[in-house]
Amino acid sequence: RFHWLDQGEHYLSTARLEPYKRVDLIVHAFLRMPEKKLVVASGGSELEKLRRVADGADNIRFTGWVEEAELQELTGRCIATLYMARDEDFGMSPVESMAAGKPVIGVAEGGLKETIVDGETGLLLPPDPGVEAIVAAVESLTPKRAAEMRPACEERAEQFNRAAFLPGLRQAIAQAEEGS
């Protein structure tokens, strides 16, 4: 459902606005980079708090929850996505981003260690990254570098589509049953 459309001028966060998703770190990072645009396309318990934090920052836009078509549009036209969830088990958003040819700036913990190839399909930051680490990652993932990662991102996302994923899952279950 997610495809490359173009390379716009914004970075994107789609994580739910809950404390363990650490979108606050992303917002604080973009407050330090007024020349870079961030779109936060989600909602949650921290929406109003984060809007207050970003009040007056012309480079940060909150959309709230959006329809699927708008999410596909925002993803397909961004430079890259940011995903800082604490110890996320899988994280569908990063795989959707890669399907759209967009690299992911995330943390090297949880499922992101299995889905993101550091330096090829995105950048993995150490667990519990600070705002400075996020700023440095965004600064290094320029639009040009992000566009160069497109083929690797799309190829990596293919490994998680149904046709590729389900047979592997069935094989793992069969092996587990044989071992018991």
Coordinates of C-alpha atoms in Angstrom, one line a residue:
R1 CA 0.0 0.0 0.0
F2 CA 3.0 2.4 0.4
H3 CA 5.0 3.5 -2.6
W4 CA 7.5 6.2 -3.5
L5 CA 5.7 9.3 -4.8
D6 CA 8.4 12.0 -4.7
Q7 CA 10.9 13.5 -2.3
G8 CA 9.3 16.4 -0.6
E9 CA 10.8 18.7 2.0
H10 CA 9.6 17.1 5.2
Y11 CA 10.6 14.3 7.6
L12 CA 7.8 12.3 9.1
S13 CA 6.8 10.8 12.4
T14 CA 3.8 8.5 12.5
A15 CA 4.2 6.9 16.0
R16 CA 1.3 7.2 18.4
L17 CA 1.8 10.2 20.8
E18 CA 2.4 8.2 23.9
P19 CA 5.4 8.5 26.3
Y20 CA 7.1 5.2 25.3
K21 CA 7.1 6.2 21.6
R22 CA 9.4 9.1 22.5
V23 CA 8.0 11.5 19.9
D24 CA 8.9 14.3 22.3
L25 CA 12.6 13.7 21.5
I26 CA 11.9 14.1 17.8
V27 CA 10.0 17.4 18.4
H28 CA 12.8 18.8 20.6
A29 CA 15.3 17.8 17.9
F30 CA 13.4 19.7 15.2
L31 CA 13.1 22.7 17.5
R32 CA 16.9 22.9 17.1
M33 CA 16.7 22.6 13.3
P34 CA 14.2 25.3 12.2
E35 CA 15.4 24.9 8.6
K36 CA 14.1 21.3 8.5
K37 CA 10.4 20.4 8.4
L38 CA 8.7 17.8 10.5
V39 CA 5.2 16.4 10.1
V40 CA 3.7 14.5 13.0
A41 CA 0.9 12.4 11.6
S42 CA -0.7 10.7 14.6
G43 CA -2.6 11.3 17.8
G44 CA -2.5 10.1 21.4
S45 CA -2.3 11.3 25.0
E46 CA 0.6 13.6 24.4
L47 CA -0.8 15.5 21.4
E48 CA -1.7 18.7 23.2
K49 CA 1.5 18.7 25.3
L50 CA 3.6 18.3 22.2
R51 CA 1.7 21.0 20.4
R52 CA 2.5 23.4 23.3
V53 CA 6.2 22.4 23.2
A54 CA 6.3 23.2 19.4
D55 CA 4.1 26.3 19.7
G56 CA 5.6 29.0 17.4
A57 CA 7.8 26.6 15.5
D58 CA 6.9 27.0 11.8
N59 CA 8.8 23.9 10.8
I60 CA 6.7 21.5 12.9
R61 CA 3.2 20.5 11.9
F62 CA 0.8 18.2 13.7
T63 CA -2.0 16.7 11.6
G64 CA -3.6 14.4 14.2
W65 CA -4.8 11.1 13.0
V66 CA -5.1 11.0 9.2
E67 CA -7.0 8.8 6.7
E68 CA -5.0 6.0 5.0
A69 CA -4.7 7.9 1.7
E70 CA -3.2 10.9 3.4
L71 CA -0.8 8.7 5.4
Q72 CA 0.3 7.1 2.2
E73 CA 0.8 10.5 0.6
L74 CA 2.8 11.9 3.5
T75 CA 5.0 8.8 3.6
G76 CA 5.5 8.6 -0.1
R77 CA 6.6 12.2 -0.3
C78 CA 8.8 12.6 2.8
I79 CA 12.6 12.6 3.0
A80 CA 12.7 10.0 5.8
T81 CA 10.7 8.9 8.8
L82 CA 11.7 8.9 12.5
Y83 CA 10.7 6.2 14.9
M84 CA 12.0 6.2 18.5
A85 CA 9.7 3.8 20.2
R86 CA 11.1 2.2 23.3
D87 CA 11.8 -1.5 22.7
E88 CA 9.0 -1.9 20.1
D89 CA 8.3 -5.5 19.2
F90 CA 8.1 -5.1 15.5
G91 CA 6.9 -1.7 14.3
M92 CA 4.8 -1.6 11.2
S93 CA 5.5 2.1 10.4
P94 CA 9.2 1.6 9.6
V95 CA 8.4 -1.2 7.2
E96 CA 5.8 0.9 5.5
S97 CA 8.3 3.7 5.2
M98 CA 10.8 1.4 3.6
A99 CA 8.1 0.1 1.2
A100 CA 7.7 3.7 0.1
G101 CA 11.5 3.9 -0.5
K102 CA 12.0 6.0 2.6
P103 CA 14.8 5.4 5.1
V104 CA 14.1 5.3 8.8
I105 CA 15.9 7.0 11.6
G106 CA 15.3 4.7 14.6
V107 CA 16.7 3.2 17.7
A108 CA 18.8 0.0 17.8
E109 CA 16.4 -1.9 20.1
G110 CA 13.4 -4.2 19.7
G111 CA 12.1 -5.0 16.2
L112 CA 14.0 -2.2 14.5
K113 CA 17.2 -4.2 14.9
E114 CA 15.6 -6.8 12.7
T115 CA 14.0 -4.6 10.1
I116 CA 16.4 -1.6 9.6
V117 CA 19.8 -2.2 8.1
D118 CA 21.9 0.5 9.6
G119 CA 23.5 2.7 7.0
E120 CA 21.6 1.0 4.1
T121 CA 17.8 1.4 4.9
G122 CA 18.2 4.0 7.6
L123 CA 20.2 5.0 10.7
L124 CA 20.0 3.2 14.0
L125 CA 20.7 5.3 17.1
P126 CA 21.8 3.8 20.4
P127 CA 19.0 2.9 22.9
D128 CA 17.8 6.0 24.8
P129 CA 19.1 8.5 22.3
G130 CA 19.4 12.1 23.3
V131 CA 18.1 15.0 21.3
E132 CA 21.6 15.7 20.0
A133 CA 21.9 12.2 18.5
I134 CA 18.6 12.7 16.7
V135 CA 19.8 16.1 15.4
A136 CA 23.0 14.5 14.1
A137 CA 21.2 11.7 12.4
V138 CA 18.8 14.0 10.6
E139 CA 21.6 16.3 9.6
S140 CA 23.5 13.3 8.2
L141 CA 20.5 11.8 6.4
T142 CA 20.3 14.5 3.8
P143 CA 17.7 14.4 1.0
K144 CA 20.4 13.2 -1.4
R145 CA 21.5 10.4 0.9
A146 CA 17.9 9.4 1.6
A147 CA 17.1 9.2 -2.1
E148 CA 20.2 7.0 -2.6
M149 CA 18.8 4.5 0.0
R150 CA 15.5 4.1 -1.9
P151 CA 16.4 0.9 -3.7
A152 CA 17.7 -0.8 -0.6
C153 CA 14.6 0.3 1.4
E154 CA 12.2 -1.0 -1.2
E155 CA 14.1 -4.3 -1.4
R156 CA 14.2 -4.7 2.4
A157 CA 10.5 -4.1 2.8
E158 CA 9.8 -6.9 0.3
Q159 CA 11.2 -9.3 2.8
F160 CA 8.3 -8.5 5.1
N161 CA 5.4 -8.8 2.6
R162 CA 2.9 -11.6 3.0
A163 CA 4.3 -13.7 0.2
A164 CA 7.8 -13.7 1.8
F165 CA 6.9 -13.6 5.5
L166 CA 4.2 -16.3 5.8
P167 CA 6.2 -19.2 4.4
G168 CA 9.1 -18.3 6.8
L169 CA 6.7 -18.1 9.7
R170 CA 5.2 -21.5 8.8
Q171 CA 8.7 -23.0 8.6
A172 CA 9.7 -21.6 12.0
I173 CA 6.5 -23.0 13.6
A174 CA 7.1 -26.5 11.9
Q175 CA 10.7 -26.5 13.2
A176 CA 9.5 -25.6 16.7
E177 CA 7.0 -28.4 16.7
E178 CA 9.6 -30.9 15.5
G179 CA 11.8 -29.8 18.4
S180 CA 9.2 -30.3 21.1

